[in-house]
Coordinates of C-alpha atoms in Angstrom, one line a residue:
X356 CA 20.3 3.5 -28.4
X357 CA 19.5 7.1 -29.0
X358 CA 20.9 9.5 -26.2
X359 CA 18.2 11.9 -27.1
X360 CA 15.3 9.6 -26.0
X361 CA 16.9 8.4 -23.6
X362 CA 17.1 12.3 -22.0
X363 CA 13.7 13.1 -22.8
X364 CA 12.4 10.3 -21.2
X365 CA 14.4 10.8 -17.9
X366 CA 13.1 14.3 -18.5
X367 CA 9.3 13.4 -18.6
X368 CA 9.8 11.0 -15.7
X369 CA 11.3 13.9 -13.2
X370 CA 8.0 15.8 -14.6
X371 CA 5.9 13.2 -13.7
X372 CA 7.6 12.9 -10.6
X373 CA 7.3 16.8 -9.7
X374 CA 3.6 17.0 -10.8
X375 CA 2.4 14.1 -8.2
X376 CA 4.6 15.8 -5.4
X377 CA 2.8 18.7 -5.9
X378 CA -0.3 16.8 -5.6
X379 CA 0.4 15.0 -2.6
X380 CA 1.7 18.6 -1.1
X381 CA -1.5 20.4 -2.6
X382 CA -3.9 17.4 -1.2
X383 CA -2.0 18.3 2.4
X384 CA -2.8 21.8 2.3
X385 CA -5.9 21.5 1.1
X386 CA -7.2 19.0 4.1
X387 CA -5.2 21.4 6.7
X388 CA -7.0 24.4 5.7
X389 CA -10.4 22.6 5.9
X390 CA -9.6 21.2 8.9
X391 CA -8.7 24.8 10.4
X392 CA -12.1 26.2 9.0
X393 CA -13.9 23.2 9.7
X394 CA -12.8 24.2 13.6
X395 CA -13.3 27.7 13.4
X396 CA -16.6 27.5 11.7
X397 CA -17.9 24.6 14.0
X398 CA -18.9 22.3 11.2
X399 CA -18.7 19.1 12.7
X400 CA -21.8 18.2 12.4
X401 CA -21.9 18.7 8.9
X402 CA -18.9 16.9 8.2
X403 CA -20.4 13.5 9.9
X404 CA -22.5 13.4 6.8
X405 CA -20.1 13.2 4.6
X406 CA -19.5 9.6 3.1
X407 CA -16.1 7.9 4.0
X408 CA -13.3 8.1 1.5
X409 CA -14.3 4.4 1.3
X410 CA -17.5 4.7 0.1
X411 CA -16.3 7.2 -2.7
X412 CA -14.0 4.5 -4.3
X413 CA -16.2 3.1 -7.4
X414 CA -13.7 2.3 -9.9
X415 CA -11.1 -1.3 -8.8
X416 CA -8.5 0.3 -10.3
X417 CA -8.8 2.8 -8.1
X418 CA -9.5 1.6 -5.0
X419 CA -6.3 -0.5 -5.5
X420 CA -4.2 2.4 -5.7
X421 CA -5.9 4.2 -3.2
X422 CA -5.2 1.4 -1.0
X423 CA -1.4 1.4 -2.0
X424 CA -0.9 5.2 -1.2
X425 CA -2.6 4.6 2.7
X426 CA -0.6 1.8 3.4
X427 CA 2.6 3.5 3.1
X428 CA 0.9 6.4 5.6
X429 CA -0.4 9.1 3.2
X430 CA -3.8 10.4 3.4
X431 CA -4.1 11.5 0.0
X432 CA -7.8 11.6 -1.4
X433 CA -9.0 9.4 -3.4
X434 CA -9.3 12.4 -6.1
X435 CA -5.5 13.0 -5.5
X436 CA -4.6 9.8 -6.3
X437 CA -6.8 9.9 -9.5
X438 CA -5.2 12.8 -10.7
X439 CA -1.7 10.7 -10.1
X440 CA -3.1 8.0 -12.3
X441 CA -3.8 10.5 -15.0
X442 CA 0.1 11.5 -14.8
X443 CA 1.3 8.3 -15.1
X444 CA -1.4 7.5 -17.8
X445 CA 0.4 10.7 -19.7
X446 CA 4.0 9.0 -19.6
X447 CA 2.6 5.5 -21.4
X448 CA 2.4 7.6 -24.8
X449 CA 5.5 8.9 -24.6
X450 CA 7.5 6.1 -23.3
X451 CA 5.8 4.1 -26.4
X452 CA 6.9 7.2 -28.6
X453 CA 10.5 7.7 -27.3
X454 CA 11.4 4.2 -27.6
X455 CA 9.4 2.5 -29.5
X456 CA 6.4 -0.6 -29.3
X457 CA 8.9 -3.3 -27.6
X458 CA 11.3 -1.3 -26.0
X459 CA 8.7 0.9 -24.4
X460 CA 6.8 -1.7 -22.9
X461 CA 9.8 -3.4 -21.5
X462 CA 10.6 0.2 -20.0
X463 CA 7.0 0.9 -19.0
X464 CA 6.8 -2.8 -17.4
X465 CA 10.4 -2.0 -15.3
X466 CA 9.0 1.5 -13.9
X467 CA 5.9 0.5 -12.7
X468 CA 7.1 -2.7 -11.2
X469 CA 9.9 -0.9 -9.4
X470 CA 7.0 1.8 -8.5
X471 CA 5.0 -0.9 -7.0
X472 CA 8.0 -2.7 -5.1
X473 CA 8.9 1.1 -3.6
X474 CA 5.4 1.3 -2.4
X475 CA 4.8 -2.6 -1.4
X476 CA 7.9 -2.3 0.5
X477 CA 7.3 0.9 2.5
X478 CA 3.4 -0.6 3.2
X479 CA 5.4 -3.9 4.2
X480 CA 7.8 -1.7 7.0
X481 CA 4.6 0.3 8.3
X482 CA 2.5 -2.5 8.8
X483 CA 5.6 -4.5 10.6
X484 CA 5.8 -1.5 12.8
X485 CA 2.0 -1.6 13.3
X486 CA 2.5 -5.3 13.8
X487 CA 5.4 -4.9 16.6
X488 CA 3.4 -1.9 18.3
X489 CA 0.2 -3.7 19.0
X490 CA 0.4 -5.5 21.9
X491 CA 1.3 -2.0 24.4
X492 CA -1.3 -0.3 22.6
X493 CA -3.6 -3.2 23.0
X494 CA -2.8 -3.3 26.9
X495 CA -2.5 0.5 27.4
X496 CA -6.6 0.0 26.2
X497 CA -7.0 -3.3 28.6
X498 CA -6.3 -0.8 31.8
X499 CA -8.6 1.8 30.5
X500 CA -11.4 -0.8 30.5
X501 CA -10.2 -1.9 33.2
X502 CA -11.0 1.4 34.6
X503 CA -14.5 1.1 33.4
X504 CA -14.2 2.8 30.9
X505 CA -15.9 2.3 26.7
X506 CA -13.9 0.8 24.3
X507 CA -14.0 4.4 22.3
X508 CA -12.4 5.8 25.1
X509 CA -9.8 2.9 25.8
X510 CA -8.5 3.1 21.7
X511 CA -8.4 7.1 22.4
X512 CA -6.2 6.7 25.0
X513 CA -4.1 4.5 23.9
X514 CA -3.6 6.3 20.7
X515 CA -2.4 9.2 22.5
X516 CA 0.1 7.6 23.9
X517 CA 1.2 5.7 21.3
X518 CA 4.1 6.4 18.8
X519 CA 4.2 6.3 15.1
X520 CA 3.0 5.2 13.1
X521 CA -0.1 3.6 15.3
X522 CA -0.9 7.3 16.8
X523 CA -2.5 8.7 13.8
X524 CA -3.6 5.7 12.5
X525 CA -5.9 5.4 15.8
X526 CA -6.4 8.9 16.1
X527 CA -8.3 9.1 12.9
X528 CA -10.3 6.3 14.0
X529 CA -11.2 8.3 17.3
X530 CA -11.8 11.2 15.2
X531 CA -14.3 9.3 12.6
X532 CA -16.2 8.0 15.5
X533 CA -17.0 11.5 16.9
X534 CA -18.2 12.3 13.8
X535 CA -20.9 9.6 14.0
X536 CA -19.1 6.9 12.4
X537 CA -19.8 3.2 13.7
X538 CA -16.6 2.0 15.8
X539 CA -17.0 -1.8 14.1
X540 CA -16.8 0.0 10.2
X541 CA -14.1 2.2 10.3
X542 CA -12.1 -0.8 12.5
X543 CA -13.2 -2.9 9.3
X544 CA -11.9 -0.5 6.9
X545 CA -8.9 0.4 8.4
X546 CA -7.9 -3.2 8.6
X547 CA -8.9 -4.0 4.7
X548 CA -6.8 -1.1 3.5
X549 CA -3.9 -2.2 5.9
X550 CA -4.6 -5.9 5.6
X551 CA -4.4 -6.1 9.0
X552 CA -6.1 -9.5 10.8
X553 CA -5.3 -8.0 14.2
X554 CA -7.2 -4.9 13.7
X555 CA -10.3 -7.0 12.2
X556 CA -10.6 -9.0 15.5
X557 CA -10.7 -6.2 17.4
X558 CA -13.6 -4.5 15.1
X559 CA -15.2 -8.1 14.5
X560 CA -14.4 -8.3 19.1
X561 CA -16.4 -4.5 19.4
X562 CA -19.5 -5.5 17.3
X563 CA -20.0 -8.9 18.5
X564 CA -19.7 -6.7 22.5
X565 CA -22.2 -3.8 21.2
X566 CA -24.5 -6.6 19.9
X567 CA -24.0 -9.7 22.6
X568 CA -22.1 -8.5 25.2
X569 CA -19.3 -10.3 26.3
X570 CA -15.8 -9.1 28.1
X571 CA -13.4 -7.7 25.7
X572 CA -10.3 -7.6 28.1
X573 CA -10.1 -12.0 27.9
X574 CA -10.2 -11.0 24.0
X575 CA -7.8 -8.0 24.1
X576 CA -5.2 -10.2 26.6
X577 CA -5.9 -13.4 24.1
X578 CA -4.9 -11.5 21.2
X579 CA -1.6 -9.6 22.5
X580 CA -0.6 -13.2 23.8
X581 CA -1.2 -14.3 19.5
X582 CA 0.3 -11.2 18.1
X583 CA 3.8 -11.6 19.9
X584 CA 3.4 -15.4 19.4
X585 CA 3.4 -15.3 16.2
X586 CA 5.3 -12.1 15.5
X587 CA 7.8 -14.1 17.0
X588 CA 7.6 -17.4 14.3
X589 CA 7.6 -14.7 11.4
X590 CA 11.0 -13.5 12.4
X591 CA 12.3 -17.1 12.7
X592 CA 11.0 -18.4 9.4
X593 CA 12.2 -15.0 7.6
X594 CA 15.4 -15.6 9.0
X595 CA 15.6 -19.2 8.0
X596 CA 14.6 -18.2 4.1
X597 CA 16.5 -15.1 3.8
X598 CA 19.1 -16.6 1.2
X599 CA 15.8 -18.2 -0.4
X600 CA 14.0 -15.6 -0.6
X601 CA 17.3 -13.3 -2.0
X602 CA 17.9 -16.4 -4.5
X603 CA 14.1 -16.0 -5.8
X604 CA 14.4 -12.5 -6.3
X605 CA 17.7 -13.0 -8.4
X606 CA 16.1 -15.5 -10.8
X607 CA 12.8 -12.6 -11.0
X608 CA 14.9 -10.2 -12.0
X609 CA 17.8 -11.0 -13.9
X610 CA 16.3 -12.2 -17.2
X611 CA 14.1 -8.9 -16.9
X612 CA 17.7 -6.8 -16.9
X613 CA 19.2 -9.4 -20.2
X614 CA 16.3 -8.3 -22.2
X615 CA 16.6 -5.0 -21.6
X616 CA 20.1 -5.2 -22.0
X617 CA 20.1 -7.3 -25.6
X618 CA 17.6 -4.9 -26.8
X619 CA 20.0 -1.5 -25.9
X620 CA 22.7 -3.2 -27.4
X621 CA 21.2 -4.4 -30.4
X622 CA 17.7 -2.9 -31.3
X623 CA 16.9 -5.2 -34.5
X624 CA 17.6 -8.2 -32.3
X625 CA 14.2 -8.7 -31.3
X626 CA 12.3 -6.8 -33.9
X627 CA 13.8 -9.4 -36.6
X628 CA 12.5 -12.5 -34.5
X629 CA 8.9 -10.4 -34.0
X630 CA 8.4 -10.3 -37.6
X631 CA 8.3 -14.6 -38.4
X632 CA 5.4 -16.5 -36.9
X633 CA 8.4 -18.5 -34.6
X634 CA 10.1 -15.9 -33.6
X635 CA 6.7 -14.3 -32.3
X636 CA 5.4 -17.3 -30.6
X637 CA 8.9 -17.8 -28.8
X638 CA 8.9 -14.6 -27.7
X639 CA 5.2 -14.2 -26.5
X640 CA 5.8 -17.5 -24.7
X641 CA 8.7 -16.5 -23.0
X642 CA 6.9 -13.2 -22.0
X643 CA 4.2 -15.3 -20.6
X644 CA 6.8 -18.0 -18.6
X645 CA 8.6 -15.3 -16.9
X646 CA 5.3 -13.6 -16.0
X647 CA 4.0 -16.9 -14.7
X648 CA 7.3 -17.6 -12.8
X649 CA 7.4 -14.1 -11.6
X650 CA 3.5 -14.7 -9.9
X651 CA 4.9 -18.4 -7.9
X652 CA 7.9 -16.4 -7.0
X653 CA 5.6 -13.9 -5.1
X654 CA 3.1 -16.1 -4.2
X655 CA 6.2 -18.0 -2.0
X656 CA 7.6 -15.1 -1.0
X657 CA 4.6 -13.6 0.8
X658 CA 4.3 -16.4 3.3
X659 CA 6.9 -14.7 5.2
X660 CA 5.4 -11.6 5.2
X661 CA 3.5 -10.8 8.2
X662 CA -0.9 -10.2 7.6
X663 CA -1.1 -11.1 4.0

């Protein structure tokens, strides 16, 4: 293997790495400042006409990673996270140059699936938090409505005296409905971008009360009593296929590692079996097995995970 390409590629990644940092740190800025003009200037009312990050999402590929980054808690635009695409778009190239057709995509397919593990994972531990925080903010709401009060202004409380990460998520909620957002779509949204089934009850609970009627504290007590009901089964059963679940993940990644490790050691190895009709249909086959495996593995795996 060439030490060269080996450094220039670790040196392209860094880059890479650096230029969406400083997009994510620009993107921050950038909504602070507005946010400070936006106050000083009064433009409130101007701002409630502006379409929901949502709305401006026209392309799958990415919505997906939108949806990705504002799991793990960022609140990157969606133009931010376009320009991040662009970056990593820029290393497929040069991974493809450095180390050639094969080796590249084996390299390109073990970056990005580590990428998307860092970011699944992260998403997985927010939303678990989310998960485990729920039922006191749920019944710091009940006693405001108790109180009389609208469910805008039980969430509000109870998102000010809630920690993180359920605070801010909350607090943008209140902040989207003072702008003249409906309470039932950005409760919808937020619980599509954080797969969350809890957070769609309670928007699918608020429009069926603004349209019906109805008391929303039997829902709101109903629901804590299901959230810690069956957060409580989720930590049994990951318990009980932890050393399932750690076996799965050693069969997933192992022959990924052997093929990357035959093809460092010995470069014409696969190139030789690539250029007879066999050799190419064994090796597209095994490609396609692994992927396969790779999708049941997942597939069985997130049953334990909580509001997937």
């Amino acid at each position: 293997m060439n030490v060269g390409a080996i450094i220039l590629f670790a040196a392209a990644l860094i880059l890479a790495g650096l230029a969406i940092w400083l997009l994510i740190y620009a993107d921050a800025r950038a909504r602070r400042d507005e946010m400070l003009l936006r106050l000083r200037a009064g433009e409130e009312a101007a701002a409630a006409v502006r379409s929901s990050r949502e709305a401006q999402l026209r392309s799958p590929l990415l919505r997906f990673a939108c949806h990705m980054v504002w799991r793990t808690g960022s609140e990157a635009e969606p133009s931010t996270v376009a320009k991040m695409l662009w970056v990593l778009s820029a290393m497929v190239p040069v991974t493809l140059l450095l180390f050639g057709r094969f080796g590249g995509l084996a390299v390109l397919g073990l970056v990005f699936a580590f990428g998307y593990g860092f970011l699944r994972q992260r998403a997985a531990r927010r939303r678990a938090k989310i998960v485990e925080q729920l039922p006191a903010f749920l019944e710091a709401g009940l006693r405001v409505l108790q109180a009389g009060n609208t469910l805008e202004e039980a969430l509000s409380t109870a998102a000010a005296e809630s920690p993180e990460p359920l605070r801010p998520l909350f607090v943008s909620v209140g902040r989207q409905v003072r702008l003249g957002a409906p309470l039932e779509q950005v409760l919808i949204e937020m619980a599509e971008i954080h797969r969350s089934r809890d957070i769609k009850v309670i928007a699918l609970a608020a429009s069926i009360n603004r349209k019906y009627g109805g008391s929303l504290r039997n829902i709101f007590r109903s629901l804590i009593s299901a959230i810690r009901a069956r957060d409580a089964a989720a930590r049994e059963l990951r318990a009980l296929t932890a050393e399932t679940r750690f076996s799965a993940v050693v069969l997933a990644v192992i022959p990924a590692f052997l093929t990357i490790y035959i093809y460092l050691q010995n470069r014409l190895y696969y190139a030789q079996m690539w250029e007879s009709l066999g050799g190419r249909i064994t090796l597209i086959v095994a490609v396609a097995m692994q992927v396969i495996g790779v999708g049941v593995i997942y597939r069985m795996m997130s049953v334990t995970e909580d509001n997937e």
